[in-house]
Short mmCIF file of C-alpha atoms and ligand atoms in Angstrom, two decimals:
data_model
loop_
_atom_site.label_atom_id
_atom_site.label_comp_id
_atom_site.label_asym_id
_atom_site.label_seq_id
_atom_site.Cartn_x
_atom_site.Cartn_y
_atom_site.Cartn_z
CA MET A 200 0.00 0.00 0.00
CA ALA A 201 1.44 3.40 -0.97
CA TYR A 202 2.40 5.66 1.91
CA TRP A 203 0.06 8.60 2.44
CA ILE A 204 0.91 11.99 3.93
CA CYS A 205 -2.25 13.50 5.40
CA PRO A 206 -1.91 17.16 6.46
CA SER A 207 -4.28 18.06 9.31
CA ILE A 208 -6.16 21.28 8.59
CA LEU A 209 -6.25 22.01 12.31
CA ALA A 210 -2.83 23.64 12.01
CA ALA A 211 -3.69 25.59 8.84
CA ASP A 212 -4.47 29.30 8.77
CA PHE A 213 -8.28 29.17 8.96
CA ALA A 214 -8.59 32.69 7.55
CA ARG A 215 -7.07 31.33 4.30
CA LEU A 216 -8.22 27.71 4.50
CA GLY A 217 -9.02 27.21 0.81
CA GLU A 218 -5.65 28.53 -0.24
CA GLU A 219 -3.87 26.44 2.42
CA VAL A 220 -5.59 23.26 1.22
CA ASP A 221 -4.74 24.00 -2.43
CA GLN A 222 -1.12 24.67 -1.51
CA VAL A 223 -0.63 21.55 0.55
CA LEU A 224 -2.17 19.42 -2.23
CA GLU A 225 0.09 21.06 -4.78
CA ALA A 226 2.98 20.28 -2.43
CA GLY A 227 2.19 16.56 -2.70
CA ALA A 228 -0.28 15.73 0.09
CA ASP A 229 -2.25 12.51 -0.49
CA THR A 230 -5.33 13.29 1.61
CA ILE A 231 -6.65 16.21 3.61
CA HIS A 232 -7.17 15.21 7.26
CA PHE A 233 -10.24 17.13 8.46
CA ASP A 234 -10.41 17.29 12.28
CA VAL A 235 -13.88 17.88 13.72
CA MET A 236 -14.10 18.75 17.45
CA ASP A 237 -17.20 19.51 19.52
CA ASN A 238 -16.12 20.79 22.97
CA HIS A 239 -17.83 17.72 24.44
CA TYR A 240 -16.09 14.54 23.32
CA VAL A 241 -12.89 16.60 23.24
CA PRO A 242 -12.18 19.93 24.95
CA ASN A 243 -11.90 21.98 21.77
CA LEU A 244 -14.07 23.28 18.96
CA SER A 245 -13.14 23.27 15.27
CA VAL A 246 -15.10 23.07 12.02
CA GLY A 247 -18.13 21.21 10.68
CA PRO A 248 -19.69 20.00 7.43
CA LEU A 249 -20.32 23.52 6.10
CA VAL A 250 -16.58 24.07 5.86
CA LEU A 251 -16.01 20.78 4.02
CA ASN A 252 -18.84 21.70 1.68
CA ALA A 253 -17.20 25.09 1.05
CA LEU A 254 -13.90 23.39 0.16
CA ARG A 255 -15.69 21.08 -2.30
CA ARG A 256 -17.49 24.06 -3.86
CA ARG A 257 -14.12 25.77 -4.20
CA GLY A 258 -13.07 22.84 -6.37
CA VAL A 259 -11.08 20.65 -3.98
CA ARG A 260 -11.35 17.18 -5.54
CA ALA A 261 -8.73 15.42 -3.42
CA CYS A 262 -9.44 12.66 -0.94
CA VAL A 263 -10.66 14.09 2.38
CA ASP A 264 -10.52 11.96 5.52
CA VAL A 265 -12.81 13.30 8.20
CA HIS A 266 -11.80 12.57 11.81
CA LEU A 267 -14.92 12.96 13.95
CA MET A 268 -14.22 13.82 17.59
CA VAL A 269 -17.86 14.45 18.45
CA LYS A 270 -20.40 12.77 20.70
CA PRO A 271 -23.00 11.61 19.89
CA VAL A 272 -21.62 11.04 16.40
CA ASP A 273 -24.43 9.44 14.36
CA ARG A 274 -26.41 12.56 13.51
CA LEU A 275 -23.44 14.24 11.84
CA ILE A 276 -22.56 11.33 9.57
CA GLY A 277 -25.23 12.14 6.97
CA ASP A 278 -24.09 15.77 6.87
CA PHE A 279 -20.48 14.77 6.20
CA LEU A 280 -21.51 12.23 3.55
CA GLU A 281 -23.44 14.98 1.80
CA ALA A 282 -20.57 17.43 2.19
CA GLY A 283 -18.27 15.07 0.27
CA ALA A 284 -16.21 13.09 2.79
CA ASP A 285 -14.25 10.15 1.33
CA TYR A 286 -13.35 8.59 4.68
CA ILE A 287 -15.23 9.13 7.94
CA SER A 288 -13.44 7.98 11.09
CA VAL A 289 -15.15 7.58 14.46
CA HIS A 290 -14.08 6.82 18.03
CA PRO A 291 -15.78 3.78 19.62
CA GLU A 292 -16.51 5.88 22.75
CA SER A 293 -18.54 8.35 20.69
CA THR A 294 -21.37 5.95 19.86
CA GLU A 295 -23.60 3.51 21.75
CA HIS A 296 -23.77 1.20 18.71
CA LEU A 297 -20.46 1.04 16.87
CA HIS A 298 -21.57 -1.55 14.30
CA ARG A 299 -24.54 0.62 13.35
CA THR A 300 -22.42 3.77 13.09
CA LEU A 301 -19.84 2.10 10.83
CA SER A 302 -22.67 0.59 8.73
CA MET A 303 -24.18 4.07 8.27
CA ILE A 304 -20.87 5.34 6.89
CA LYS A 305 -20.52 2.40 4.49
CA GLU A 306 -24.15 2.51 3.34
CA GLY A 307 -23.69 6.22 2.66
CA GLY A 308 -20.91 5.36 0.21
CA ALA A 309 -17.87 6.50 2.20
CA LYS A 310 -15.01 4.48 3.66
CA ALA A 311 -15.15 3.88 7.40
CA GLY A 312 -12.38 4.51 9.90
CA LEU A 313 -12.09 3.37 13.51
CA VAL A 314 -9.99 5.46 15.90
CA PHE A 315 -8.10 4.32 18.99
CA ASN A 316 -7.07 6.78 21.71
CA PRO A 317 -3.93 6.01 23.70
CA GLY A 318 -6.18 4.50 26.41
CA THR A 319 -8.55 2.58 24.10
CA PRO A 320 -7.94 -1.17 23.74
CA MET A 321 -7.63 -2.75 20.28
CA THR A 322 -10.33 -5.26 21.30
CA TYR A 323 -12.91 -3.02 19.59
CA LEU A 324 -11.48 -3.89 16.18
CA PRO A 325 -12.03 -7.65 15.54
CA PRO A 326 -15.85 -7.65 15.93
CA VAL A 327 -16.28 -4.91 13.29
CA ILE A 328 -13.20 -5.38 11.11
CA ASP A 329 -15.27 -6.33 8.05
CA LEU A 330 -16.74 -2.80 8.06
CA VAL A 331 -13.43 -1.00 8.55
CA ASP A 332 -11.32 0.57 5.77
CA LEU A 333 -8.95 2.56 7.98
CA VAL A 334 -7.61 2.11 11.50
CA LEU A 335 -6.42 5.34 13.10
CA ILE A 336 -4.07 5.09 16.05
CA MET A 337 -3.95 8.31 18.09
CA SER A 338 -0.43 9.05 19.29
CA VAL A 339 -1.72 11.93 21.46
CA ASN A 340 -4.94 12.35 23.39
CA PRO A 341 -7.33 13.98 20.90
CA GLY A 342 -8.30 17.63 21.12
CA PHE A 343 -5.28 19.71 20.21
CA GLY A 344 -2.55 19.99 17.62
CA GLY A 345 1.08 20.40 18.56
CA GLN A 346 1.23 17.80 21.37
CA ALA A 347 4.13 15.41 21.98
CA PHE A 348 4.08 11.91 20.41
CA ILE A 349 3.29 9.18 22.97
CA PRO A 350 5.88 6.40 22.37
CA GLN A 351 3.57 3.53 23.49
CA SER A 352 1.58 4.23 20.31
CA LEU A 353 4.24 2.28 18.42
CA GLU A 354 3.19 -0.92 20.24
CA LYS A 355 -0.42 -0.09 19.34
CA LEU A 356 0.58 0.18 15.68
CA VAL A 357 2.29 -3.22 15.79
CA GLU A 358 -0.84 -4.75 17.35
CA ALA A 359 -3.12 -3.08 14.78
CA ARG A 360 -0.86 -4.13 11.90
CA ALA A 361 -1.08 -7.80 12.99
CA LEU A 362 -4.90 -7.66 13.20
CA ILE A 363 -5.13 -5.98 9.79
CA ASP A 364 -2.77 -8.44 8.13
CA SER A 365 -4.57 -11.45 9.54
CA SER A 366 -7.91 -10.06 8.28
CA GLY A 367 -6.57 -10.02 4.71
CA ARG A 368 -8.55 -6.84 4.06
CA PRO A 369 -7.02 -3.72 2.39
CA ILE A 370 -7.25 -1.57 5.53
CA ARG A 371 -5.15 1.57 5.88
CA LEU A 372 -3.24 2.09 9.13
CA GLN A 373 -3.02 5.76 10.02
CA ILE A 374 -1.13 7.46 12.86
CA ASP A 375 -2.18 10.87 14.18
CA GLY A 376 -0.52 13.17 16.70
CA GLY A 377 2.98 14.57 17.13
CA ILE A 378 4.30 13.12 13.86
CA LYS A 379 7.49 14.89 12.77
CA ILE A 380 10.41 14.30 10.43
CA ASP A 381 12.40 12.70 13.26
CA ASN A 382 9.80 10.11 14.37
CA ILE A 383 7.82 9.28 11.21
CA SER A 384 10.17 6.41 10.33
CA ASP A 385 9.50 4.76 13.73
CA ALA A 386 5.78 4.83 12.92
CA ALA A 387 6.39 3.39 9.45
CA ARG A 388 8.55 0.62 10.89
CA ALA A 389 5.78 -0.21 13.38
CA GLY A 390 3.35 -0.69 10.49
CA ALA A 391 1.72 2.67 9.70
CA ASP A 392 1.09 3.50 6.03
CA SER A 393 -0.74 6.84 6.48
CA PHE A 394 0.68 9.73 8.47
CA VAL A 395 -1.26 12.71 9.77
CA ALA A 396 0.86 15.79 10.33
CA GLY A 397 -0.50 19.16 11.36
CA THR A 398 2.04 21.50 12.89
CA ALA A 399 4.94 19.60 11.29
CA ILE A 400 3.70 20.76 7.88
CA PHE A 401 1.70 23.96 8.36
CA ASN A 402 4.21 25.56 10.73
CA THR A 403 6.85 25.48 8.01
CA ASP A 404 7.30 27.88 5.10
CA ASP A 405 7.83 25.39 2.29
CA TYR A 406 5.16 22.67 2.35
CA ALA A 407 6.66 20.77 -0.61
CA GLN A 408 10.05 20.62 1.04
CA THR A 409 8.55 19.42 4.34
CA ILE A 410 6.38 16.76 2.71
CA GLY A 411 9.43 15.65 0.72
CA ALA A 412 11.46 15.39 3.93
CA LEU A 413 8.69 13.34 5.59
CA ARG A 414 8.69 10.96 2.59
CA ASP A 415 12.49 10.70 2.62
CA ALA A 416 12.39 9.82 6.31
CA ILE A 417 9.84 7.06 5.63
CA ALA A 418 12.02 5.74 2.80
CA THR A 419 14.88 5.13 5.24
CA THR A 420 12.79 2.33 6.80
CA SER A 421 12.62 0.16 3.66
C1 DX5 B 3 -5.64 15.89 17.46
C2 DX5 B 3 -5.93 15.79 15.98
C3 DX5 B 3 -4.73 15.77 15.12
C4 DX5 B 3 -3.87 17.01 15.21
C5 DX5 B 3 -2.49 16.64 14.81
O1 DX5 B 3 -6.82 15.72 18.17
O2 DX5 B 3 -6.67 14.63 15.70
O3 DX5 B 3 -5.08 15.50 13.78
O4 DX5 B 3 -4.33 18.05 14.43
O5 DX5 B 3 -1.67 17.74 15.01
P1 DX5 B 3 -0.10 17.59 15.16
O6 DX5 B 3 0.41 16.89 13.94
O7 DX5 B 3 0.35 18.99 15.29
O8 DX5 B 3 0.13 16.77 16.40
ZN1 ZN B 4 -7.00 13.96 13.61
#
């Protein structure tokens, strides 16, 4: 599976979001990671489906993976399907009925992601793995950009990689939180194939150079 670099819009300049998204795609990003926070499931507030819809109307055709940090989550799924999400990822703690929530995403025509916080056990995955297209391992507690990478997440990646491989399904394994040029290769070695990076990309001046450096660092693992 090709490696994906997934810039998180959370670290972009929201006053120029359209431009920022265009620039990061031009610089070689594979997907746009769209962080949605509700000041309830996580202690922060970001953007909703109207903003995704505005990006689509602007002409953004690229793959957008929506990371929902909202509770309850079900009611917003239809809105994000309509707004043009390609992937919709949910936390098991954000729904009473995980199988139903993942089924709603799939039936709506999007790919479904399942997200694991540092304190969430991987035992949620096997019962629903047939519905899952992406496993997202959080390497920080969700809610904020710019936090430090939690090293135990590497063990989580190894565990997730083994479950994915034994399922035989083409599931992406994404890592999110504190990913930088100097630790991305550890995540790749532990089994990740998709790398969310917010501040590591948007806090630099030359997005193409930064994305290139992230890819070079991954290449050192193979
Ligand atoms: C955290 C978000 C992340 C965050 C990553 O709750 O899910 O996507 O924006 O930001 P960095 O890469 O700065 O840790
Ligand atoms: Zn995220």
